[in-house]
CSV table of C-alpha atoms in Angstrom, one decimal:
chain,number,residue,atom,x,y,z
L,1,UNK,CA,11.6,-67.9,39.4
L,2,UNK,CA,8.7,-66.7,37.3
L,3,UNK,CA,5.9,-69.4,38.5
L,4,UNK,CA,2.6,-67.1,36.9
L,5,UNK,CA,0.4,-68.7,34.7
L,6,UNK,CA,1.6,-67.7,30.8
L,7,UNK,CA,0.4,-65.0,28.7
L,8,UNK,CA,-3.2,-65.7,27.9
L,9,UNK,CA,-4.1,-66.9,24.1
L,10,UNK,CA,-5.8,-64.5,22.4
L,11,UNK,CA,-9.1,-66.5,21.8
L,12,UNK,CA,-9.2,-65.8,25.5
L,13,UNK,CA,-8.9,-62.3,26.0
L,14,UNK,CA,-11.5,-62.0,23.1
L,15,UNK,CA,-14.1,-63.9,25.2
L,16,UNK,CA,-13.2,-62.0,28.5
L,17,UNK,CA,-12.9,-58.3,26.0
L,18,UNK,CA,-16.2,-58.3,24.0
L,19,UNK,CA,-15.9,-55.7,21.3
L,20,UNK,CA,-18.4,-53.6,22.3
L,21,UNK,CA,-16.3,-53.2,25.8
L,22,UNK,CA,-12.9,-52.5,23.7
L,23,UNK,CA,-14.8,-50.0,21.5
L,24,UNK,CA,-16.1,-48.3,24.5
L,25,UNK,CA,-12.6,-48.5,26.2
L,26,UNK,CA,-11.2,-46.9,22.9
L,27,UNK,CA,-13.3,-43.8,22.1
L,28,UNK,CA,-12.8,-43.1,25.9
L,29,UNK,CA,-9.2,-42.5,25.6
L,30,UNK,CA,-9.6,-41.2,22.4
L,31,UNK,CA,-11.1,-38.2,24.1
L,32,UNK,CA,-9.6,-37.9,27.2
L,33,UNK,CA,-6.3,-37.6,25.1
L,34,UNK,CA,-8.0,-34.5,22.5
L,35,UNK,CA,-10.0,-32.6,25.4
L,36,UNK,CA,-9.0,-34.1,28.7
L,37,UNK,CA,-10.6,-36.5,31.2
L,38,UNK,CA,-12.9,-34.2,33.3
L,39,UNK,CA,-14.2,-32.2,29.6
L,40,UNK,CA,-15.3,-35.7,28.5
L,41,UNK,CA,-18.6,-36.8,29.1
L,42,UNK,CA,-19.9,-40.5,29.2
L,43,UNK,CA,-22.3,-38.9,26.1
L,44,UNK,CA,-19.6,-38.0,24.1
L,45,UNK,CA,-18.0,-41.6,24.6
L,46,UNK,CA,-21.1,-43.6,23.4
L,47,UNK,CA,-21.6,-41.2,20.6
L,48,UNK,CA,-18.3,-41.8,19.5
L,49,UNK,CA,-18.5,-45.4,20.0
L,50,UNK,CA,-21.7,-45.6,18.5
L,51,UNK,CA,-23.6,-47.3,21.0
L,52,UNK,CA,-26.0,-46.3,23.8
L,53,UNK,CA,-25.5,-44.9,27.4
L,54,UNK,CA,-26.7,-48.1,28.9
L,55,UNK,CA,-24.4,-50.1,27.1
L,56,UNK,CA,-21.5,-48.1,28.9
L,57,UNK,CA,-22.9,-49.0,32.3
L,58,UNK,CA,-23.4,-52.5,31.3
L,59,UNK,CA,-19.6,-52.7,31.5
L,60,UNK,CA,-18.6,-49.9,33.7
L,61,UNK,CA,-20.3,-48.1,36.7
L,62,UNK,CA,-18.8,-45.0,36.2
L,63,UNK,CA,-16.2,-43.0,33.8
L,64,UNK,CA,-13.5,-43.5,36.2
L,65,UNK,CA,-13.6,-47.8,35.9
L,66,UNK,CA,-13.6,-47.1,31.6
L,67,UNK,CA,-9.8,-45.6,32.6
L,68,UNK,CA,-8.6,-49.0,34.5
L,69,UNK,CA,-10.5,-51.6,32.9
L,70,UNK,CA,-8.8,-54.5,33.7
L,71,UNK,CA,-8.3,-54.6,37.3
L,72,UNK,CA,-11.1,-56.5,38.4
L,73,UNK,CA,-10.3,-59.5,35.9
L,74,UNK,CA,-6.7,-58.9,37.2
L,75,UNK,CA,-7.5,-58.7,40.7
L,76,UNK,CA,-10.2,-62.1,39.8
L,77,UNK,CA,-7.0,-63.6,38.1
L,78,UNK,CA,-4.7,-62.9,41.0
L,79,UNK,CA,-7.0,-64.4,43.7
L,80,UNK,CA,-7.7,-67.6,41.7
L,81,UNK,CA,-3.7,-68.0,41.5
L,82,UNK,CA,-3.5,-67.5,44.8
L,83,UNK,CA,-6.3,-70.2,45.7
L,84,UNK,CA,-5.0,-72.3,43.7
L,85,UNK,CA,-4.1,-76.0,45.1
L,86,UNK,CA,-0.2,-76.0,45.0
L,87,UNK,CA,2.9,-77.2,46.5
L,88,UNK,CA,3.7,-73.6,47.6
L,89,UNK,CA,6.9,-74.3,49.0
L,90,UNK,CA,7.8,-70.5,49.7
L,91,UNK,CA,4.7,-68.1,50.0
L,92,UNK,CA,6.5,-65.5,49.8
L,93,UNK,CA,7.7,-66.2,46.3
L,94,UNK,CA,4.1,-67.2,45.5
L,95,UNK,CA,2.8,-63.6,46.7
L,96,UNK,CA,5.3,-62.4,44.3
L,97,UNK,CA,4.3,-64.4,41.3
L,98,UNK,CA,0.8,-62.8,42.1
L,99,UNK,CA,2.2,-59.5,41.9
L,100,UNK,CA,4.0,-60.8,38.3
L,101,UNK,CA,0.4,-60.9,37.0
L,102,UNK,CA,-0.3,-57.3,37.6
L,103,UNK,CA,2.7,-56.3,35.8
L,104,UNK,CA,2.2,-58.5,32.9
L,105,UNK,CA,-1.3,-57.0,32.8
L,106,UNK,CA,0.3,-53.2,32.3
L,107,UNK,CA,2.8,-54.9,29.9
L,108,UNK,CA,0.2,-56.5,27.2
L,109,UNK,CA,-0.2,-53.2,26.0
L,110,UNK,CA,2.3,-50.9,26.5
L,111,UNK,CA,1.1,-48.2,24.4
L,112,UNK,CA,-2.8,-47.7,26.3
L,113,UNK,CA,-0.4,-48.0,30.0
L,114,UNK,CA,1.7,-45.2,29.3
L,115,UNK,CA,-1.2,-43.0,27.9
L,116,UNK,CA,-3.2,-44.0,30.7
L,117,UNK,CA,0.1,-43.2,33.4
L,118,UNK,CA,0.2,-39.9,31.9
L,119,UNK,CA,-3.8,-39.3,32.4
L,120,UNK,CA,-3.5,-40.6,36.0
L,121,UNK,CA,-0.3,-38.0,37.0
L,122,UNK,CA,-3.2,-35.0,36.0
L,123,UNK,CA,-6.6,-36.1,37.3
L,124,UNK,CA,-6.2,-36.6,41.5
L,125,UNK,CA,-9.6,-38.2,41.2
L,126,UNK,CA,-8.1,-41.4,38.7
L,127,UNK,CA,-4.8,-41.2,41.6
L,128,UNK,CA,-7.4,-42.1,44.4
L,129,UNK,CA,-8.9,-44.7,41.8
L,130,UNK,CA,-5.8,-46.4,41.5
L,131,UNK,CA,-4.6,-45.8,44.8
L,132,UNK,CA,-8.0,-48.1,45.9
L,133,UNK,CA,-7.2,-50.8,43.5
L,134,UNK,CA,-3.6,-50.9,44.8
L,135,UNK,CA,-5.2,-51.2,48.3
L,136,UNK,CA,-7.2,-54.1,46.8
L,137,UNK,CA,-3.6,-56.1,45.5
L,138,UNK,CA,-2.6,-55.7,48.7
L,139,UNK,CA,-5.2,-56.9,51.0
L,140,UNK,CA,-5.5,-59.9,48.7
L,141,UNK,CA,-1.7,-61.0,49.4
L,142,UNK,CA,-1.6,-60.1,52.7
L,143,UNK,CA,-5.3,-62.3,53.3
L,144,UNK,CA,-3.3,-65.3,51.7
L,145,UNK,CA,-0.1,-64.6,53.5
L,146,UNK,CA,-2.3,-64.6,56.9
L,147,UNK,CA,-3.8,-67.8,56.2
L,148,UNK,CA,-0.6,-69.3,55.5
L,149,UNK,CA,2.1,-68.6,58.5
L,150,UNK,CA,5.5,-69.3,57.9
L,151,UNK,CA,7.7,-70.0,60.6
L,152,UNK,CA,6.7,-69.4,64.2
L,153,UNK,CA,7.1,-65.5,63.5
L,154,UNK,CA,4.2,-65.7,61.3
L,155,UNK,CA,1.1,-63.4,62.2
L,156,UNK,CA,-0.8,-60.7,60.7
L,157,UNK,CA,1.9,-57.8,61.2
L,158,UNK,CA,4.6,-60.0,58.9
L,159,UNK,CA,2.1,-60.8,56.5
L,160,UNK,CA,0.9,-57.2,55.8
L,161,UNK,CA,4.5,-56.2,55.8
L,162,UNK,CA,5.6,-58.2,53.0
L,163,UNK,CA,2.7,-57.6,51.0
L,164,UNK,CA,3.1,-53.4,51.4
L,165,UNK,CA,6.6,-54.4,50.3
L,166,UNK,CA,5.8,-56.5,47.6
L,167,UNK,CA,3.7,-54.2,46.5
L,168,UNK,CA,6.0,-51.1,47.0
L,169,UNK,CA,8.9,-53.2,44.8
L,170,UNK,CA,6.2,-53.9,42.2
L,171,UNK,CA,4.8,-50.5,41.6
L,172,UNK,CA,8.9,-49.3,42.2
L,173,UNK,CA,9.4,-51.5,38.6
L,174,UNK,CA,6.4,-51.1,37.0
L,175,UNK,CA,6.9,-47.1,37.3
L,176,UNK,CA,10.6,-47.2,36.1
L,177,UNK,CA,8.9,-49.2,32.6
L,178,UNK,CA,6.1,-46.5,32.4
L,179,UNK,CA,8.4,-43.6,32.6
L,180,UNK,CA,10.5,-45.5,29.7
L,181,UNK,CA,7.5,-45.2,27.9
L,182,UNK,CA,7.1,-48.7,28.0
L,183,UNK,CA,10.5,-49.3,26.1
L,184,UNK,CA,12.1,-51.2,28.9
L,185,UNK,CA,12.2,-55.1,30.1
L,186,UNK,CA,9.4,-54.8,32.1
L,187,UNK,CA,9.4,-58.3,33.2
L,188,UNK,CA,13.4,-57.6,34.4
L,189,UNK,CA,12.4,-55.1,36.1
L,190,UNK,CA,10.0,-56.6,38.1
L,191,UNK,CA,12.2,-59.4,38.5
L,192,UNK,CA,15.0,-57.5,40.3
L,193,UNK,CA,12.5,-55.1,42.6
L,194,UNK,CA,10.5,-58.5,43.7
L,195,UNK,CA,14.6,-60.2,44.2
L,196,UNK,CA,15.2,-58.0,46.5
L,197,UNK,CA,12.0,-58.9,48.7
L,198,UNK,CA,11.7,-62.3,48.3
L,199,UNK,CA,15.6,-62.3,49.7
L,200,UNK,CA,15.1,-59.9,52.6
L,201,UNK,CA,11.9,-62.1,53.5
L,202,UNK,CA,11.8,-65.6,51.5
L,203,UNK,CA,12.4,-68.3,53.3
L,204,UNK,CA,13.9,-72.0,52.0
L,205,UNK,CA,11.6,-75.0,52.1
L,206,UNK,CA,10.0,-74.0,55.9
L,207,UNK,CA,10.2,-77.7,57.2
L,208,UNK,CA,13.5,-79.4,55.8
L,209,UNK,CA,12.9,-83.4,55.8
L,210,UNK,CA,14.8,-84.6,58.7
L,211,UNK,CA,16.3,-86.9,56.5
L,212,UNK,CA,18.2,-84.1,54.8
L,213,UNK,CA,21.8,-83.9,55.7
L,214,UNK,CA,22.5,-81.4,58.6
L,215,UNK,CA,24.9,-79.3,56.6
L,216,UNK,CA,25.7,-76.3,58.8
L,217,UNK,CA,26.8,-72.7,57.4
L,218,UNK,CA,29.0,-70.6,59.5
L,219,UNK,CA,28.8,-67.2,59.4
L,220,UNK,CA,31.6,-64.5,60.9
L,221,UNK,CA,30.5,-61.0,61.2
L,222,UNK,CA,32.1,-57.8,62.7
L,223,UNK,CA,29.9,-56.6,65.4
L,224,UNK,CA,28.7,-53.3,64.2
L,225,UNK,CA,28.1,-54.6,60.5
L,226,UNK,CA,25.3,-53.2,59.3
L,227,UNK,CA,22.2,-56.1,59.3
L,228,UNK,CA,21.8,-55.8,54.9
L,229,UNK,CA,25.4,-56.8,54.8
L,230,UNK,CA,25.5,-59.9,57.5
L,231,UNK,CA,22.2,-61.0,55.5
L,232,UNK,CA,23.7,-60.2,52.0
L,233,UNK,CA,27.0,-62.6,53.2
L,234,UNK,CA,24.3,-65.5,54.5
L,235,UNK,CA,22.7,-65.6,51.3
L,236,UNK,CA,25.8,-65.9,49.5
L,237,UNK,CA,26.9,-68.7,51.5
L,238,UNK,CA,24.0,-70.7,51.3
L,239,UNK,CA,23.8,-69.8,47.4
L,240,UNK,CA,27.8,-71.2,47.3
L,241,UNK,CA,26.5,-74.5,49.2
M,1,UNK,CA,14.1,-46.5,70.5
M,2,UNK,CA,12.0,-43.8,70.7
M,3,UNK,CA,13.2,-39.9,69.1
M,4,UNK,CA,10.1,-38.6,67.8
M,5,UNK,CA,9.7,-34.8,69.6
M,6,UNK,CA,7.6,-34.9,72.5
M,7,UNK,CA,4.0,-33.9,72.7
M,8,UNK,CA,3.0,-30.4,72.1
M,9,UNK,CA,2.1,-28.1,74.6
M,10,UNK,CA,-1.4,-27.1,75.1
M,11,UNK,CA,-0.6,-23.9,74.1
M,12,UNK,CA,0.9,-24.6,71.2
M,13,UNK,CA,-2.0,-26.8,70.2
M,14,UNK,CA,-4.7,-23.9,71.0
M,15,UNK,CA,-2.3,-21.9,68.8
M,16,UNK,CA,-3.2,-24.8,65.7
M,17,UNK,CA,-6.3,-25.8,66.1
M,18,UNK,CA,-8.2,-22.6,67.1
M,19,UNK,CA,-11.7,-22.9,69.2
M,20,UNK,CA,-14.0,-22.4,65.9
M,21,UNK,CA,-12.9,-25.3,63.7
M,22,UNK,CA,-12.6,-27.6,67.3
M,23,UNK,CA,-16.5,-26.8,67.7
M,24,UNK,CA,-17.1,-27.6,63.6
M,25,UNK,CA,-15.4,-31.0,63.7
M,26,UNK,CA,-17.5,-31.3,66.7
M,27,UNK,CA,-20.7,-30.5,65.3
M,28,UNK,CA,-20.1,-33.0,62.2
M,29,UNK,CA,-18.9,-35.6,64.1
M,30,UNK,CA,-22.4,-35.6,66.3
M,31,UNK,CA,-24.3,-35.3,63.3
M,32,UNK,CA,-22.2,-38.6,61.5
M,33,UNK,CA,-23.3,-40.4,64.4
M,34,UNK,CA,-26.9,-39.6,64.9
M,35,UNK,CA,-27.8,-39.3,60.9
M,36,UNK,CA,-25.2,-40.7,58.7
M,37,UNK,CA,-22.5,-39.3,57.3
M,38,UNK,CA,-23.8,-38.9,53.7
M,39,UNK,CA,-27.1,-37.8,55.3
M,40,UNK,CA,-25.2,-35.0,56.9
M,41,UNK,CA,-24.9,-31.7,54.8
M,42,UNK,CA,-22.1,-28.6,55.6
M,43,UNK,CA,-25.3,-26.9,55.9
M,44,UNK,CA,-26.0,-29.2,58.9
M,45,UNK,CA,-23.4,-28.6,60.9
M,46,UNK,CA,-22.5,-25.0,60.2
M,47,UNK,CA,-26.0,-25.0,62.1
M,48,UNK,CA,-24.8,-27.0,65.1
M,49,UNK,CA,-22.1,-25.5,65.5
M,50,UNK,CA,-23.7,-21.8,65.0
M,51,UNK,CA,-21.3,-20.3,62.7
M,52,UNK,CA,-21.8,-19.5,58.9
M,53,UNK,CA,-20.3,-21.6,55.7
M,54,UNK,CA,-17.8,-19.4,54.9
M,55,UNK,CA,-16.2,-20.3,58.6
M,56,UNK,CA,-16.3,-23.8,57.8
M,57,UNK,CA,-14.3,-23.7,53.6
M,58,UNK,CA,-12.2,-21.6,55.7
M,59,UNK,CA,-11.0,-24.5,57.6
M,60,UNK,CA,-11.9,-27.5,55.6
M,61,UNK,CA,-11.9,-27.4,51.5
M,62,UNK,CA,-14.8,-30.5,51.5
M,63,UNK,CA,-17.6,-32.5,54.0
M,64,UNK,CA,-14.6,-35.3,54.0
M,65,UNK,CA,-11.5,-32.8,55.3
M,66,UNK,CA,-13.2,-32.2,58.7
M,67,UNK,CA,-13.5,-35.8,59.3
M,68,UNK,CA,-9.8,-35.6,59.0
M,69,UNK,CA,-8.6,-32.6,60.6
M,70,UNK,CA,-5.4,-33.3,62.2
M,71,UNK,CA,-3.8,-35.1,59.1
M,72,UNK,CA,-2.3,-31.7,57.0
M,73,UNK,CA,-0.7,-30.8,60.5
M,74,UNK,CA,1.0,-33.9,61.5
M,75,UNK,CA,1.9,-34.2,57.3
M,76,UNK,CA,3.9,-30.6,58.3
M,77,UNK,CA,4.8,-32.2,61.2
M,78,UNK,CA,6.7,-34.9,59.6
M,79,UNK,CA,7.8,-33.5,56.9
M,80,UNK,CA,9.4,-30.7,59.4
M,81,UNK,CA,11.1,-33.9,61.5
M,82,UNK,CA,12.5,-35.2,58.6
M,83,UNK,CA,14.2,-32.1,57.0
M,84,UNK,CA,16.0,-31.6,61.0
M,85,UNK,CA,19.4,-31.0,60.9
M,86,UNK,CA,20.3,-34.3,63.1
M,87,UNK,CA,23.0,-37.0,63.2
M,88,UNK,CA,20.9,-39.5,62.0
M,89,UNK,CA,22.8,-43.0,62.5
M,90,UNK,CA,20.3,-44.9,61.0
M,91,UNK,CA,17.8,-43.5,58.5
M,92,UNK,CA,15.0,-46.6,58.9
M,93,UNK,CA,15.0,-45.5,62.6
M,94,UNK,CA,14.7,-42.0,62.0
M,95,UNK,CA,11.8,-43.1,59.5
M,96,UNK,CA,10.3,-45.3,61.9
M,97,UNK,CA,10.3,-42.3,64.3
M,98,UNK,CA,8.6,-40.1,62.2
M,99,UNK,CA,5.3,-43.1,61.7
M,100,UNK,CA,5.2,-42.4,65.9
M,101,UNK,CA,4.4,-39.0,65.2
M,102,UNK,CA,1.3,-40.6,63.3
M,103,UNK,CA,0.4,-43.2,65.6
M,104,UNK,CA,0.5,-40.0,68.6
M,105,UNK,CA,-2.1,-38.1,66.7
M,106,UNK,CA,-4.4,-40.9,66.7
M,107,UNK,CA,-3.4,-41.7,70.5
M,108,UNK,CA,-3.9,-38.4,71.8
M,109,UNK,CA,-7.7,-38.4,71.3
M,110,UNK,CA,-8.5,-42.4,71.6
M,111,UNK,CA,-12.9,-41.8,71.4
M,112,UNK,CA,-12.8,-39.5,68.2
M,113,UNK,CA,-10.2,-42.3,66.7
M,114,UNK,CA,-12.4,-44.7,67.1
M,115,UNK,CA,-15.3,-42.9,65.9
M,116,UNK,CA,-13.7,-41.9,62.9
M,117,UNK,CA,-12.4,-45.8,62.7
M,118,UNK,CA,-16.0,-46.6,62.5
M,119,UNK,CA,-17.3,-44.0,60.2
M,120,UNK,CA,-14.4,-44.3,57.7
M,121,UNK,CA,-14.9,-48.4,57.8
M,122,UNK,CA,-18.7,-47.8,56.4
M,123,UNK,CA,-18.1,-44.8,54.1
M,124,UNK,CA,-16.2,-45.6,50.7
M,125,UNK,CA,-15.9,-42.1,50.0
M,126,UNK,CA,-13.5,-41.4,53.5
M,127,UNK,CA,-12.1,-44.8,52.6
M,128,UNK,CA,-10.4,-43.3,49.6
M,129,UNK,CA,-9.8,-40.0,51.1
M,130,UNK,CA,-7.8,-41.8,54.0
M,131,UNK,CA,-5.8,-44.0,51.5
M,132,UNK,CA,-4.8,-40.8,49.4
M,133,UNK,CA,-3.3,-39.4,53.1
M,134,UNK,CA,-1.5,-42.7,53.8
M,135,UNK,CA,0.4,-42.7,50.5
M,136,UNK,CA,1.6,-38.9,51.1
M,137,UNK,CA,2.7,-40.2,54.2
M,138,UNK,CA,5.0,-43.3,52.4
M,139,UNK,CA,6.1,-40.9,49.7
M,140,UNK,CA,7.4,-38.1,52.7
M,141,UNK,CA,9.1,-41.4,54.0
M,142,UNK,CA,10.3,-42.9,51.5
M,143,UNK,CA,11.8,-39.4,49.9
M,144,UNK,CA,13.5,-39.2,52.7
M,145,UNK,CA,15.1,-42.8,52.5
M,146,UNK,CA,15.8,-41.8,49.0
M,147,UNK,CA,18.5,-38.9,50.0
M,148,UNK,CA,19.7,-40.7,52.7
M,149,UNK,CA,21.9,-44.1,51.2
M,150,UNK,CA,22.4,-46.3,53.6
M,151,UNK,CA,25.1,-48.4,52.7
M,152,UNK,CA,25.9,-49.9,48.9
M,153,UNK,CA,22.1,-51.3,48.5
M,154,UNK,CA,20.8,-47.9,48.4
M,155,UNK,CA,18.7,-46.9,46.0
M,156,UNK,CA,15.1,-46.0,45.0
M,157,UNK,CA,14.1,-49.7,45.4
M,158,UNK,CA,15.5,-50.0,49.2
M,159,UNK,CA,13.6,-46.9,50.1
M,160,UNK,CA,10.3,-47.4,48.2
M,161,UNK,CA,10.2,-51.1,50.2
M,162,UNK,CA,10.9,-50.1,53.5
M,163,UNK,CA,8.7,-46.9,53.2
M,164,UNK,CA,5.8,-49.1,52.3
M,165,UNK,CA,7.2,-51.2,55.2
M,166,UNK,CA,7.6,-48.9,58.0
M,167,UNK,CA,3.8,-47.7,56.9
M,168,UNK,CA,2.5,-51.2,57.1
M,169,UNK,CA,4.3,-52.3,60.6
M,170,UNK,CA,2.1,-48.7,61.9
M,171,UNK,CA,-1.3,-49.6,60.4
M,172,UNK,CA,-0.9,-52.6,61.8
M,173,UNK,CA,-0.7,-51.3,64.9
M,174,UNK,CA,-2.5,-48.7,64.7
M,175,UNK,CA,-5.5,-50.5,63.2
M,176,UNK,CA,-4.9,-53.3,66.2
M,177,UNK,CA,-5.2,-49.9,68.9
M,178,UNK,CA,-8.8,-49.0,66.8
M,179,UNK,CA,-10.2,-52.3,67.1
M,180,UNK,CA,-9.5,-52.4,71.0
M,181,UNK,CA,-11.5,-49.4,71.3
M,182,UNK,CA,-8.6,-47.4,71.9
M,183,UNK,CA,-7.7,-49.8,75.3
M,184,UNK,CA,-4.7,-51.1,74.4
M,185,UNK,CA,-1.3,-49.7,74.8
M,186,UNK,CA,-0.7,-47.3,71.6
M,187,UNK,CA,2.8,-46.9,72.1
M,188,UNK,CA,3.9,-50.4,73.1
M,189,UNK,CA,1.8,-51.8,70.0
M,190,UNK,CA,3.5,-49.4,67.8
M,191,UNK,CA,7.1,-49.9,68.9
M,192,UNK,CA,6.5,-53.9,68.7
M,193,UNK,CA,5.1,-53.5,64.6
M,194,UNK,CA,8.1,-50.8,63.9
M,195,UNK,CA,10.9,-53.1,65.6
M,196,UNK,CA,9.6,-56.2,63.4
M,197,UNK,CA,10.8,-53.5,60.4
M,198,UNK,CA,13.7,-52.4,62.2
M,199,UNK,CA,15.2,-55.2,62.5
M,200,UNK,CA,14.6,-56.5,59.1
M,201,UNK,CA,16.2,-53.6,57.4
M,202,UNK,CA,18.0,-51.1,60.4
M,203,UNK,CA,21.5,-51.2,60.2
M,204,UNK,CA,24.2,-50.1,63.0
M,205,UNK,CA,26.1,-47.2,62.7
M,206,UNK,CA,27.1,-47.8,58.8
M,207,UNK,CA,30.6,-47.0,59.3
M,208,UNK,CA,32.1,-48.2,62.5
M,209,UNK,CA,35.4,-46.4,64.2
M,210,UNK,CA,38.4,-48.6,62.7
M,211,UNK,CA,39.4,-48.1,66.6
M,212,UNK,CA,36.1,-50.6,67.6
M,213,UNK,CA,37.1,-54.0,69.1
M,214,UNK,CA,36.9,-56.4,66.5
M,215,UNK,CA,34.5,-58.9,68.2
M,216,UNK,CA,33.0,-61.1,66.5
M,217,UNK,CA,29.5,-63.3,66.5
M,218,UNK,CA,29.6,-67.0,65.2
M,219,UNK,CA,26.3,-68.0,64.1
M,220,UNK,CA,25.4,-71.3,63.2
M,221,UNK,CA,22.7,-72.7,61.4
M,222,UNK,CA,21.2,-76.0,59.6
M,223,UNK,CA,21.4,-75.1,55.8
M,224,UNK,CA,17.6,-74.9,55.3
M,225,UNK,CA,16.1,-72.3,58.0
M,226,UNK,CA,13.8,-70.3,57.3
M,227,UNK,CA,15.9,-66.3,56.6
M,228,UNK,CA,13.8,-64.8,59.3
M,229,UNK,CA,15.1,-67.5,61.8
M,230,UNK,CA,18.4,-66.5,61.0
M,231,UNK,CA,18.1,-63.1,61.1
M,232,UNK,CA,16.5,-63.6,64.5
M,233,UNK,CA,19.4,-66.2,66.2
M,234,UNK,CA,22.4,-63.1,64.7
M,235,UNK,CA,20.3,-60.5,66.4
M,236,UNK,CA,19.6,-62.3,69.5
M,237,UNK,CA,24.0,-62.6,69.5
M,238,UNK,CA,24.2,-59.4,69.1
M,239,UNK,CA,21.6,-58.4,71.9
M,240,UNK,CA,23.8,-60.6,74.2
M,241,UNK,CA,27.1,-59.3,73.1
């Protein structure tokens, strides 16, 4: 199921996190938890962090990116994955592991996620941050779901529907862990939410080898059955085969 | 298919939109065009338009709400459609319904859509502003979904998804309507995205008289085809049925 590249060693995150960036990242937080976001200045962060104003727009162009500083390595990590030369039997599944390296992002630190969840609810001008980056995810899947067309229904209006939804079941788990305060399996979480899409719009190997056997499910519905249910029975049968 | 209410009247619209803040989005849409938008100051137009600033916070809290004007009213609208007292057979209809009413607004004035299309593509600022307006639009839809179960699958999952759904099938359309300069067929474009989502996740009537004819549809399909294929052959029975 879970196809994402693995956790990254921590030799790794040090090179991509130079302290300087963390430290910066840290005595931010610090005071946007004691005095809030908008009484914090980018002076009071560099004269806690001990370094100067330059230095913070080295690593950030403005207080707002010091809240969500991992999104554009994320977003640089999701794109590369989704580039990547592979045997992608099932885009759909492979726009989902993308989305599985978003959440495991929020995940490596549970702690600064919450705190940062709670400092987004407050401040509508971090909301329309984050709303922007989520914009960002979902371009990125749906450009890669455009470029590859499965099935002769394939076209721009299916790909940017099953990214919106693969987004909408991502940000559905991820919000269920940060309300938890980070206590539950985030990763089955996301797992179930991103189930659910991948079986209302996966699709098996799109060109079966002719040589495969021509095995034939049947499938006997009520007429009036609502369409979920009729799918829900398909799937059953062709998970019983 | 299609149960959104019907246009307003004239008067009624008069009654919203009185002759004042008609000549101040106006003004600053004349001044966008000739100087810029950032170039533009509430000053500016409140000078076009020959009224004083007070007249325009009256209307608009910020430079960015008059180049969204109609947005809070078709919100109300929505909202308002939702909340009806109606037999609602099928919820992601009824949800699908209430995108149209969004789609209308942009239809009913096809030149300053496309204006705006142009101006919001080149200014980040209205970029944001427009994304923050879309996701109040998914969270009215998908609070609806939310009290409304449909069947055993409900839940805050199902409705998050085909919220984010139902939003993406519109901009789709909508977004193919702006780049024809407002030529194409609105309506048609819009009912063509929405009935890709309606027929991924609509459902008949969810509990069907026991006293229904028990027909019944054989579908038959190689082990191996794509879901969407077979989603498409049981709906195509159906449509014959």
């Amino acid at each position: 199921m879970n196809e994402a590249p693995g956790r990254r060693e921590p030799a790794d995150a040090t090179a991509v996190r130079p302290p300087m960036r963390d430290a910066l990242v840290g005595a931010a937080f610090q005071l946007f938890l004691e005095r809030g976001y908008e009484e914090t200045t980018v002076d009071d962060i560099v004269a806690l962090a001990g370094v100067g104003r330059r230095s913070f727009f080295r690593y950030f162009p403005s207080k707002e990116d010091v809240v969500f500083p991992d999104h554009e390595r994320c977003l640089a990590d999701m794109t590369a994955f989704l580039e990547e030369e592979a045997d992608v039997q099932d885009p759909v599944q492979r726009v989902c592991d993308a989305a599985r390296l978003v959440l495991r992002m929020y995940a490596e630190n549970p702690t600064f996620s919450v705190q940062r969840y709670r400092l987004t609810k407050k401040v509508p001008g971090l909301r329309a941050y984050e709303l922007s980056v989520v914009w960002r995810y979902e371009r990125a899947l749906a450009e890669y779901l455009r470029r590859r067309p499965a099935g002769a229904r394939a076209d721009t209006l299916r790909a940017d529907v099953v990214a919106a939804a693969v987004v909408a079941a991502h940000n559905n788990a991820l919000r269920s862990w940060l309300r938890s305060d980070g206590t539950k399996d985030a990763e089955a979480a996301v797992d179930q939410a991103l189930g659910y899409v991948q079986s209302t719009f996966g699709s098996a190997p799109a060109e079966p080898a002719r040589t495969e056997a021509e095995d034939v499910v049947v499938v006997v519905s009520r007429r009036g059955a609502p369409m979920w249910r009729v799918v829900q029975e398909i799937e059953s049968a062709f998970a019983r085969d």
